[in-house]
XYZ file of C-alpha atoms in Angstrom:
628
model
C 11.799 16.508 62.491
C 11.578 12.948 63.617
C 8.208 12.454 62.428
C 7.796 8.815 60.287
C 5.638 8.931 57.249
C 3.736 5.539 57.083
C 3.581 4.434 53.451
C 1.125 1.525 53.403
C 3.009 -0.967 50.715
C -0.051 -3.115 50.744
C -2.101 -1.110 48.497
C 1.115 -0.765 45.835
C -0.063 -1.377 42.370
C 2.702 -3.936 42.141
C 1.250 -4.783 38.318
C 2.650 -1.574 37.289
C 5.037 -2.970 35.323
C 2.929 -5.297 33.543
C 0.187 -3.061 31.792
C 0.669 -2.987 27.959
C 1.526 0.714 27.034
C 1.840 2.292 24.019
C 4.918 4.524 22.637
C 3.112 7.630 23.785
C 2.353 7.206 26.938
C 5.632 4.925 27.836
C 7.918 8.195 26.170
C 5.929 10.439 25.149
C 2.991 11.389 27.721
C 4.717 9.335 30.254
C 3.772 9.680 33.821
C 6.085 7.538 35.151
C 8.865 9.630 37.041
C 12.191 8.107 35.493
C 10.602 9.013 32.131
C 9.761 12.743 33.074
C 13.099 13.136 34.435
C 14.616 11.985 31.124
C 12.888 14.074 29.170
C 13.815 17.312 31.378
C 17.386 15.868 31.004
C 16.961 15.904 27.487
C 15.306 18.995 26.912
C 17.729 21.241 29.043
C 20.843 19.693 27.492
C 19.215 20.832 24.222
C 18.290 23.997 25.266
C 21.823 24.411 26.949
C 23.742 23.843 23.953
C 21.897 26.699 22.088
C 22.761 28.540 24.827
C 25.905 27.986 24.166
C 25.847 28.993 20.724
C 23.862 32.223 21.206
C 27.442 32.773 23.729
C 29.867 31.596 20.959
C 27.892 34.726 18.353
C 28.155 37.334 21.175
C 31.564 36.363 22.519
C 32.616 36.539 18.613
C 31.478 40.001 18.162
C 33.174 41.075 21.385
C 36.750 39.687 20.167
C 36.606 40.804 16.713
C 34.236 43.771 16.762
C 35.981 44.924 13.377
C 35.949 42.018 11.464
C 33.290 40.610 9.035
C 32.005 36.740 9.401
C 30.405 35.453 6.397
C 28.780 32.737 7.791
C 27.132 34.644 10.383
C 25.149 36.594 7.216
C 24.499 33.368 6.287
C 23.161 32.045 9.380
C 21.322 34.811 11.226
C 20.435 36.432 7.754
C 18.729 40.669 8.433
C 20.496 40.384 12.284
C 24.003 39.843 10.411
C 24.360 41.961 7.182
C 27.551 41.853 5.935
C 28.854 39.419 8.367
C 28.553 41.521 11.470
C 25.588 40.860 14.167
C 23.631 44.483 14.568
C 23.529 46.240 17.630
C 20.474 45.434 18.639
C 20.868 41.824 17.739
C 23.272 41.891 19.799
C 21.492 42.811 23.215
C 18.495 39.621 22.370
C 21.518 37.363 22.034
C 22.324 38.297 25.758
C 19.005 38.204 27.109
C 17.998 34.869 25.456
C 21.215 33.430 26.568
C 20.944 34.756 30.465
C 17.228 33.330 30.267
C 17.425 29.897 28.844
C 20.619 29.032 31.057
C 18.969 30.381 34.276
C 15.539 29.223 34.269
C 15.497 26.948 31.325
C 18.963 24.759 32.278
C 19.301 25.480 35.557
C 16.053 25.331 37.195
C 13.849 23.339 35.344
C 16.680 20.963 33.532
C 19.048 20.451 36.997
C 15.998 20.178 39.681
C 13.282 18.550 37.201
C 15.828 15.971 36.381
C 17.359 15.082 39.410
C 14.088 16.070 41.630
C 11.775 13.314 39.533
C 14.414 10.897 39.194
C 15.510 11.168 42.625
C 12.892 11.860 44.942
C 10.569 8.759 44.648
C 13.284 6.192 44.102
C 15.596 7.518 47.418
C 12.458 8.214 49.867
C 11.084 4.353 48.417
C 7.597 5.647 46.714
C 6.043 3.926 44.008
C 5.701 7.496 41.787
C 5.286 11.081 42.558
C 2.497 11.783 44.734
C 0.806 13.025 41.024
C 2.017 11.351 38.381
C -0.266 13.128 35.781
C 0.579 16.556 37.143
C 4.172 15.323 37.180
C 3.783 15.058 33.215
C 1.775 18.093 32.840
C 5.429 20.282 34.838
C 7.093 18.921 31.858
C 5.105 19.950 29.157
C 4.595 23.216 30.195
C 8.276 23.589 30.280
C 8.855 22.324 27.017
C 6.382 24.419 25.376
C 7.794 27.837 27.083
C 11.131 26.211 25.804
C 9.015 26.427 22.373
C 7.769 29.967 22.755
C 10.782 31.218 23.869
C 13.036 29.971 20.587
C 9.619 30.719 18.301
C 10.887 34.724 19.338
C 13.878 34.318 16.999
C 11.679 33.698 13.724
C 8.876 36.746 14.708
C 9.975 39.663 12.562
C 11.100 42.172 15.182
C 13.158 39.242 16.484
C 13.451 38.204 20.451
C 13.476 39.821 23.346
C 16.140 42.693 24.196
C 16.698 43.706 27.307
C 18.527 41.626 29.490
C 17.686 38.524 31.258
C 15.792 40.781 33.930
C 14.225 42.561 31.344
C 13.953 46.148 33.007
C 11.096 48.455 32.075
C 11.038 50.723 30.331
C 12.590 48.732 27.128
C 10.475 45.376 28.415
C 7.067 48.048 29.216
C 7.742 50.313 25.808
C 6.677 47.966 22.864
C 8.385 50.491 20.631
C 11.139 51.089 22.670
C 14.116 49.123 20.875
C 13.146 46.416 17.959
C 13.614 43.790 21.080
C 10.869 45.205 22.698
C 7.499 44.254 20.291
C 6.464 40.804 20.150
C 9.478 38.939 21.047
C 9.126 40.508 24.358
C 5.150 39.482 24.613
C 6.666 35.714 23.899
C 9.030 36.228 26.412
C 6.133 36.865 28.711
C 4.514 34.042 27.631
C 7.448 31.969 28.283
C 8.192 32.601 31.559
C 4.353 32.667 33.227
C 4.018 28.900 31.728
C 7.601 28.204 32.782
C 6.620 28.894 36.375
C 3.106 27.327 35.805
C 5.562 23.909 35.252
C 7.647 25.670 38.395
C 4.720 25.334 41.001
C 3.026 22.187 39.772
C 6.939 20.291 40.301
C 7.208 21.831 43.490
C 4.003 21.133 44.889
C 4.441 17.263 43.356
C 8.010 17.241 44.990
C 7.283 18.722 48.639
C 3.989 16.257 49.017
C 5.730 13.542 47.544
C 8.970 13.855 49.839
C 6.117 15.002 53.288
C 3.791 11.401 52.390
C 5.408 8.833 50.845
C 8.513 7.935 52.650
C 8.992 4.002 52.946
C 8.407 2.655 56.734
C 11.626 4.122 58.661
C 12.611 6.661 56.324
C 12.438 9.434 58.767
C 13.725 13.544 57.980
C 16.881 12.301 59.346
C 17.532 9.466 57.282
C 16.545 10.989 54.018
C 19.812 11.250 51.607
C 21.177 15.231 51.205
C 19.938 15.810 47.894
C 16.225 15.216 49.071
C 16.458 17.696 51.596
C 17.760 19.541 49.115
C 15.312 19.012 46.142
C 12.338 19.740 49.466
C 13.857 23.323 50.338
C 14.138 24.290 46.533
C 10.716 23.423 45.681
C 9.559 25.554 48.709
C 11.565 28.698 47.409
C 10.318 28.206 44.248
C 6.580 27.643 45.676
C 7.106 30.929 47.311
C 8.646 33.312 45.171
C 7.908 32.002 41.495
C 4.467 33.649 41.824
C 5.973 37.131 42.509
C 7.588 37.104 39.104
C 4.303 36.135 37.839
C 2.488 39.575 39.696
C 5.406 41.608 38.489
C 4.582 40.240 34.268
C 0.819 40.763 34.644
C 1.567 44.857 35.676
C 4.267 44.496 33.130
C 1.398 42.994 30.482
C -0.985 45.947 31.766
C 1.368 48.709 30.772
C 2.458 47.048 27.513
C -0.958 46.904 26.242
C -3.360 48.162 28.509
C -1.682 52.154 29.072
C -1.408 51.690 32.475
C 1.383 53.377 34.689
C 2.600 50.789 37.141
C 6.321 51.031 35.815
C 6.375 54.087 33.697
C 6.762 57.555 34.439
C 8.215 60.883 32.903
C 8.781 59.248 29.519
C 10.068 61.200 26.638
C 10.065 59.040 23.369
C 11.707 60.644 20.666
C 10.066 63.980 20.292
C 6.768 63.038 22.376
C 5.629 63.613 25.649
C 4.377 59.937 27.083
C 1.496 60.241 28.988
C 2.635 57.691 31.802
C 2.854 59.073 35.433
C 3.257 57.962 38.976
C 4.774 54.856 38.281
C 8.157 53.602 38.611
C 11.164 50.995 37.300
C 11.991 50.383 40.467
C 8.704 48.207 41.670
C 10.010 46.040 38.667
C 13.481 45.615 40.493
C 11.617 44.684 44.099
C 9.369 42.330 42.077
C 11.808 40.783 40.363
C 14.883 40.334 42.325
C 12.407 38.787 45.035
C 12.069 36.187 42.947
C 15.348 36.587 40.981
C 17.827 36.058 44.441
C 16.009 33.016 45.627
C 16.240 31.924 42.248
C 20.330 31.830 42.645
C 19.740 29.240 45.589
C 17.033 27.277 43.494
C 19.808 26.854 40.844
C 22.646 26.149 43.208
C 20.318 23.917 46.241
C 20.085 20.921 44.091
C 23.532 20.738 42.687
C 25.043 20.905 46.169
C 22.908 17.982 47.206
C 23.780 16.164 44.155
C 27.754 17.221 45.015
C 26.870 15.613 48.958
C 26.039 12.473 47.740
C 28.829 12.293 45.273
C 31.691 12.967 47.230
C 30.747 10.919 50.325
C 29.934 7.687 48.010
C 33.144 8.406 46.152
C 35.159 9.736 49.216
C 33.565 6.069 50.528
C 33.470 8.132 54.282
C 30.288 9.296 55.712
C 29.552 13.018 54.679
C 30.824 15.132 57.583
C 28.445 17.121 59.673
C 24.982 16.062 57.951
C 23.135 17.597 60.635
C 24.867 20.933 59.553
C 24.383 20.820 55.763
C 21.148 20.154 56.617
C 20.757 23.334 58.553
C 22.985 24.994 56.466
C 20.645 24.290 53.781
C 17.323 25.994 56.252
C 19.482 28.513 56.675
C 19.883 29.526 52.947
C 16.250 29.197 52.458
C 14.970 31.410 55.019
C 17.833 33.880 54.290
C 17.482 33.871 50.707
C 13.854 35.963 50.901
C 15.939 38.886 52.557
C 18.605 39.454 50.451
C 17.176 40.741 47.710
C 18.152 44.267 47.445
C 21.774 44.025 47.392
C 20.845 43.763 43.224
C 19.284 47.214 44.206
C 22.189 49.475 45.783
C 22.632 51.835 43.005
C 18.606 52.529 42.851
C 18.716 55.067 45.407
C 17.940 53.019 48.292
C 17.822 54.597 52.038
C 21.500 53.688 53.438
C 19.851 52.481 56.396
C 17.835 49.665 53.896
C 21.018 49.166 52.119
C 22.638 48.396 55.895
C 20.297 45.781 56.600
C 20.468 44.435 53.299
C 24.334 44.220 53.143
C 24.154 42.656 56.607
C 21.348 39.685 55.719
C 23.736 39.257 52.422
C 27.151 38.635 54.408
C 25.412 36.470 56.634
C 24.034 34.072 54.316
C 27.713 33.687 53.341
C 27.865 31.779 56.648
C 25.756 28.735 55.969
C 27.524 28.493 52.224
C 30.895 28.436 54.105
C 29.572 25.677 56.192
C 28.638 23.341 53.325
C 32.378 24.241 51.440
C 33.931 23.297 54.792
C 31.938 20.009 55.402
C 32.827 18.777 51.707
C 36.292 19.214 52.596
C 36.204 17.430 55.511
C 34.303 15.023 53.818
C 37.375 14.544 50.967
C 39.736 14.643 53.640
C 41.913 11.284 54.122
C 39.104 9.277 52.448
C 39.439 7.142 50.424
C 38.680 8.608 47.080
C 37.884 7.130 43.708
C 38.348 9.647 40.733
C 35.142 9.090 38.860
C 33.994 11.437 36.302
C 31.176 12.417 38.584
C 33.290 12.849 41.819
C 35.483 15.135 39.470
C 32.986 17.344 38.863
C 32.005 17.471 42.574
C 35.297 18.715 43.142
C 34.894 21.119 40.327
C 31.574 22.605 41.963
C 33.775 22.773 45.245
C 36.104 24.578 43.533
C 33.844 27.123 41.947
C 32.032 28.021 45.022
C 34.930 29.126 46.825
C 36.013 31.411 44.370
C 33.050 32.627 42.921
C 31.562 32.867 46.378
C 34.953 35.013 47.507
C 34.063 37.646 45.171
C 30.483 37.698 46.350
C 31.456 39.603 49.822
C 32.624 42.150 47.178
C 29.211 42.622 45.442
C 27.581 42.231 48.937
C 28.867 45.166 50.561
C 26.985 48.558 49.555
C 30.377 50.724 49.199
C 32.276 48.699 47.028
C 29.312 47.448 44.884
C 28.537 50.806 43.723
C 31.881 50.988 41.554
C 31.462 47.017 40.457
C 27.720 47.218 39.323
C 26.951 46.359 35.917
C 30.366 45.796 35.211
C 31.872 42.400 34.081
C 33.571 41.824 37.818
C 29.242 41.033 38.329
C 29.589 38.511 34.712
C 32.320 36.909 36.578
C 30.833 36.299 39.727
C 27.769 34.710 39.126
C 29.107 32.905 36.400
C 31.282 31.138 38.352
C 29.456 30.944 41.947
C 26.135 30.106 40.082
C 26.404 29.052 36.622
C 29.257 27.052 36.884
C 29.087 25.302 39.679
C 25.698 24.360 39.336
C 26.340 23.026 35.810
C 29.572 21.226 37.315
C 27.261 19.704 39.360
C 24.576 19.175 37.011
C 27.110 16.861 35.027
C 28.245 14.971 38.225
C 24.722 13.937 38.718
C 24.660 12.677 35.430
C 27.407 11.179 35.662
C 26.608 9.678 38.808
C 22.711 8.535 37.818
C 23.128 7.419 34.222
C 23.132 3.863 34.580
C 20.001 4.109 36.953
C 18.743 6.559 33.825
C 19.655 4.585 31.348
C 20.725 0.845 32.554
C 24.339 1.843 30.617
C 27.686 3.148 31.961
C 28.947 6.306 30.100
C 32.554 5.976 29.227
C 35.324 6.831 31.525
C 38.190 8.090 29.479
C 35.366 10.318 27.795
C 34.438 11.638 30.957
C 37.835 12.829 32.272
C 38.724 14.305 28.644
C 35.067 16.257 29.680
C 35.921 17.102 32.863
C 39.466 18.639 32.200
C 38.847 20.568 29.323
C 35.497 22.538 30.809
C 37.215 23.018 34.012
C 39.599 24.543 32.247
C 38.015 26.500 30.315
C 35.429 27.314 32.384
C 38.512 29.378 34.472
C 39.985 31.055 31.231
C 37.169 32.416 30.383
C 35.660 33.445 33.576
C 38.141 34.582 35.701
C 40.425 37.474 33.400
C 36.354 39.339 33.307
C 37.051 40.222 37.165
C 40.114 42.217 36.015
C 37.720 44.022 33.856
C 34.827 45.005 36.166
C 37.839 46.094 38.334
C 38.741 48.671 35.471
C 35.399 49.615 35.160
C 33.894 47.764 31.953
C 30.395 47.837 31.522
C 28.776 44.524 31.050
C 26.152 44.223 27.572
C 28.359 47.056 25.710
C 28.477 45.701 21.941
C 32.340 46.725 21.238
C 35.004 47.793 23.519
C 36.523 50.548 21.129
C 33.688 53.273 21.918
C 35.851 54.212 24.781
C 40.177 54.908 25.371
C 40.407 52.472 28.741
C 38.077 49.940 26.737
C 40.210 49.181 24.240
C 43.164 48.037 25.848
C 40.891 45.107 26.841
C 40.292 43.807 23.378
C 42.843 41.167 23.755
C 41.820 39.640 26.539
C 38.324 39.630 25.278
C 39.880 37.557 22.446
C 42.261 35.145 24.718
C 38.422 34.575 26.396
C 36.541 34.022 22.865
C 39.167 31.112 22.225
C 38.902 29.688 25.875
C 34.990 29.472 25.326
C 35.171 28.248 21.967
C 37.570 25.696 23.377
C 34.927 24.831 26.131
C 32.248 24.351 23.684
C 34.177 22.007 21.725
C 34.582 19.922 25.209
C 31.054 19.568 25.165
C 31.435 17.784 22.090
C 32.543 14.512 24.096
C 29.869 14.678 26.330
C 27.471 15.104 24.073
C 28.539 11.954 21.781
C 29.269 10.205 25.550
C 26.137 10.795 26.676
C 24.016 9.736 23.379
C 25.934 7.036 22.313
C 25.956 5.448 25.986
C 22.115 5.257 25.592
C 22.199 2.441 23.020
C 26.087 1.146 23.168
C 27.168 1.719 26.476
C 28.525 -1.056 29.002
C 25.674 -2.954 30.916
C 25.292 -1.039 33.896
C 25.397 -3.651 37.277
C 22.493 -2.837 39.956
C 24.371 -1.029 41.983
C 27.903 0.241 39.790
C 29.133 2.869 42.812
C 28.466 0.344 45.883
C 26.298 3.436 47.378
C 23.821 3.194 50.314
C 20.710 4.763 49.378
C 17.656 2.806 48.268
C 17.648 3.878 44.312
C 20.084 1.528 43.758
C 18.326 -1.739 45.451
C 15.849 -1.012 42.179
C 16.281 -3.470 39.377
C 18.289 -1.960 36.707
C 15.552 -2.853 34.327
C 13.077 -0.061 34.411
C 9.625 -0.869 35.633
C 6.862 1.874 36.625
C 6.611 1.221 40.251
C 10.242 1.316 40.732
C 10.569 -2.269 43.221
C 8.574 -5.455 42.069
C 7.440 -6.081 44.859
C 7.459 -5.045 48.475
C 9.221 -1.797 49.252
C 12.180 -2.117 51.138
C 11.812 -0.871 54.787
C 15.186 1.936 56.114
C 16.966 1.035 59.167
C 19.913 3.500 58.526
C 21.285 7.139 57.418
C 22.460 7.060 54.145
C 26.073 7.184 54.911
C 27.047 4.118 56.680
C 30.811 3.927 54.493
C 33.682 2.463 56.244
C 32.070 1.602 59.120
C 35.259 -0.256 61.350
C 34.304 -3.907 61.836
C 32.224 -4.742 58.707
C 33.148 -6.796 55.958
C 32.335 -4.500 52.974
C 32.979 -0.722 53.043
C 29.472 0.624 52.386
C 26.279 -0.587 54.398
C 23.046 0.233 52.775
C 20.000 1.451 54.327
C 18.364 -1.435 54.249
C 20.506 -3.874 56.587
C 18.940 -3.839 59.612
C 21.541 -2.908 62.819
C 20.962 -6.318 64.056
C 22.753 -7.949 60.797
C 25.793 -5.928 60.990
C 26.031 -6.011 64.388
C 26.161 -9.822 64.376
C 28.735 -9.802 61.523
C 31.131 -7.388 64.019
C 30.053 -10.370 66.589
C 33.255 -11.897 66.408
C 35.636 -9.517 65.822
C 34.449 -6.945 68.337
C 31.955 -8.220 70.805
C 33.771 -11.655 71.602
C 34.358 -12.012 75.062
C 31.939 -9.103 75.893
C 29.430 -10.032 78.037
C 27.327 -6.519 77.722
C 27.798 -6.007 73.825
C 26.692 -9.826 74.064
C 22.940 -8.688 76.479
C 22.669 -5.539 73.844
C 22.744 -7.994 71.343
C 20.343 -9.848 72.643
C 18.151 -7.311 72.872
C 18.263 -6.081 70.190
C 17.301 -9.364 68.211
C 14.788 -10.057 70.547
C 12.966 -6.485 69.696
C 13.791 -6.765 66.152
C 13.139 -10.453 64.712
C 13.421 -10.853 61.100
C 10.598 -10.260 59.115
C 9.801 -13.904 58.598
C 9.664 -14.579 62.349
C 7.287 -11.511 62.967
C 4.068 -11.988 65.154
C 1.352 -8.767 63.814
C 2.355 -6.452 66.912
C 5.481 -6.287 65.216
């Protein structure tokens, strides 16, 4: 763990700024790093706010099942005759919602952003270790993002049948409308999406293992590279699984084969599928699909580390334990996978183990919540938009993560499954709190993005509203899976003990209508910053870690010229004694220790030797000999 990678700075293109490039390859086919992670930024707020909107459509339907919408003929034309979205409209609105905010937002736009923005600049490397198979992650993700909307103009329209897209309505092209050749693009979309998956994570774990600046040892290395380095292996390891599971799935689509089907009776007809079975789907894809939840949530924790204890100005508590805590949610994430599976008939004794594994890994999470309060607690704390929504993420684990013990233990998740108590859950635990931190990292990072400062007021207008929102909508749906209520029904007044839910479904339609409208101010925050914001100063937080000892002009190569050697952890923040409350990784020991000279050594004849010492082992780099 101590181990020193030796970056040789000598052999640093240090002209990299200076080559003449043209407007493709300086935004376009860019290969330099702070590019790439702008345009993943960019692409995933895009794709989010459709998202969004797909939500808005379904979350209309559900409030006023009854009711006609004009505009909704007039927008989603056959899907919406006479103002009201069909049935099976309905279901693709789901599953194309689920799947761009899961893999599209929260994978590729939270840990290709922050990953390639991050990675190089806070380990001190010039690039990634592949800068042209850094570019090549991105486009691959933006054309699945392409495929995957091109599904709404094919004539039996997108994909229907969930985000996991079961068999047999994913393995049946004739099964629903949802299941033709939207489904085949859905296909499409996800093996290139984890194509882009594996070539990030490869870039990000060799980047992170051989180019760390002289000093920068595992121990030193800022929180959110340890955790960008354990996402990208659980997404080395398990994105290929989903990709096995969609070639079987691609076999019995086209190819008759029986890997998922069996028994089927379609219509009036006799299929002539045997000895396969749904369930192999479920093993394949949940193996992917649970360390998948950690992939989302890994990076935004890391982000949220690094945000509180530069805003909390106190060193994060315990960093030796998040970082463990972190290992430990990695390894335990690949074992965990069938508590998605309880209701499949599993052997109780395989259900046992897997509840067990599952309320474990609740141990490590509970270490991280604990250490960010500890962190917040009697520091000195500055209320920045991005240490808001650090605190928001805080907040969203603990009570999403509460109701997880529910869903984790066999018994009780039999009567919760599929129900909207499930929605509720992972809404909060997962999507919300990684988007909450998602938007502190942006927060954070935009003037090192973008040389600009986003505006404040702006920001806590932001903040507040989705927060709120974020509650109203999410939190009444636990009531409902309590009573039973199936999640992906298309009206609530099929059923007596539905229907008395139909006004709460509407109280949540306004709250996420009123949360969509927040993003409204971030939106026109974040684009308008780009060209009008305030001039961002080198280093506008007073943080530690070496991205900010960059210019604040962008050059590819990140530092003009030598790379700056580590001396320090990254969380040197009101360290008694020292002028200035933050101590970057940079200043040697020897400097601050001379500045405490004075004040705490005076008089002191052994702090005095130590000193000494110490400067005689470490002269500055002017007064080196070569053995140094």
């Amino acid at each position: 763990m101590s181990t020193i990678a030796i970056h040789d700075t000598h052999h640093d293109h240090h002209d990299h700024g200076h080559h003449k490039e043209t407007f493709l390859t300086k935004y376009i086919f860019s290969q330099d790093h702070k590019m790439i992670a702008k345009q993943f930024l960019i692409t995933g707020i895009i794709m989010a706010v459709i998202a969004m909107g797909l939500s808005i459509l379904f979350r209309i339907q559900l409030a006023w099942p009854d009711k006609s919408f004009p505009f909704l003929e007039t927008f989603l034309g056959k899907w919406a005759e006479g103002g009201r979205i069909k049935p099976d409209f309905y279901l693709a609105l789901v599953t194309i919602h689920g799947t761009i905010m899961v893999f599209f937002v929260l994978t590729a736009g939270l840990s290709g952003t922050f990953s390639n923005l991050l990675i190089p600049l806070q380990v001190g490397a010039r690039d990634m270790a592949s800068p042209f198979l850094n570019m090549l992650s991105y486009w691959f993700f933006f054309m699945a993002c392409v495929i995957m909307m091109g599904s709404f103009f094919v004539q039996t329209g997108p994909a229907s049948a969930g985000w996991t897209v079961y068999p047999p309505l994913s393995a049946l092209p004739k099964a629903v409308t949802g299941s033709g050749f939207g489904m085949t693009l859905w296909l499409i979309s996800m093996v290139l999406f984890v194509a882009s998956s594996l070539m990030g994570g490869i870039n990000y774990v060799s980047t992170i293992l051989n180019m760390r600046t002289k000093g920068m040892d595992l121990w030193k290395m800022p929180l959110p590279i340890w955790a960008f380095f354990l996402t990208a292996i659980l997404g080395i390891l398990s994105f290929p699984v989903l990709v096995a599971g969609v070639v079987l799935l691609v076999f019995d689509r086209s190819f008759g084969t029986s890997f998922y089907l069996s028994d089927i009776v379609f219509g009036t007809q006799i299929l002539p599928n045997e000895g396969g079975s749904p369930i192999l789907w479920q093993h394949l894809f949940w193996f992917l699909g649970h360390p998948e939840v950690y992939i989302v949530i890994m990076p935004a924790l890391g982000i949220s580390s690094e945000v509180i204890s530069v805003n909390a100005r106190k060193p994060i508590f315990g960093y030796h334990a998040m970082v463990y805590s972190l290992i430990g949610i990695t390894v335990l994430s690949f074992i965990v996978w069938g508590h998605h599976m309880f209701v499949t008939g599993m052997n109780p004794l395989l259900g046992g183990v897997f509840m067990i594994t599952t309320l474990i890994i609740a141990v490590p999470s509970a270490v991280k919540t604990f250490n960010y309060l500890a962190t917040l607690w009697r520091g000195n704390i500055r209320f920045t938009p991005a240490m808001l929504f650090a605190i928001g993420l805080v907040s969203f684990f603990i009570s999403g993560g509460l109701t997880g013990i529910f869903l984790g233990n066999a018994s009780l998740d039999i009567n919760l499954h599929d129900t909207y108590f499930v929605v509720a859950h992972f809404h909060l635990v997962m999507g919300s709190a990684a988007i909450f931190g998602m938007l502190a990292g942006v927060y954070h990072w935009y003037p090192k993005m973008f040389g600009r400062m986003m505006n404040a007021k702006l920001g806590y207008l932001h903040f507040w509203l989705t927060f709120i929102s974020a509650y109203l909508v999410f939190f009444p749906l636990h009531f409902l899976g309590l009573d039973g209520v199936p999640r992906r029904y298309y009206v609530f007044t099929e059923f007596e003990f539905m229907r008395k839910w139909l006004t709460v479904n509407t109280f949540v339609t306004w709250a996420a209508i009123l949360g969509a409208l927040a993003q409204v101010a971030f939106l026109w925050n974040f684009f308008y910053s780009i060209f009008k914001g305030k001039r961002a100063p080198q280093n506008p937080w007073e943080a530690n870690t070496l991205e900010w000892t960059t210019p604040v002009e962008h050059l590819h190569g990140n530092w003009p010229g030598e790379i700056p050697t580590v001396y320090r952890w990254p969380y040197d923040y009101s360290k008694p004694g020292h002028d200035e409350d933050f101590i970057p990784q940079t200043i040697p020991f020897s400097q601050t220790m001379s500045s405490n000279l004075p004040h705490d050594f005076e008089g002191n004849e052994e702090a005095e030797r130590i000193q000494r010492e110490w400067d005689a082992q470490n002269p500055p780099a002017e007064q080196r000999t070569p053995q140094h």
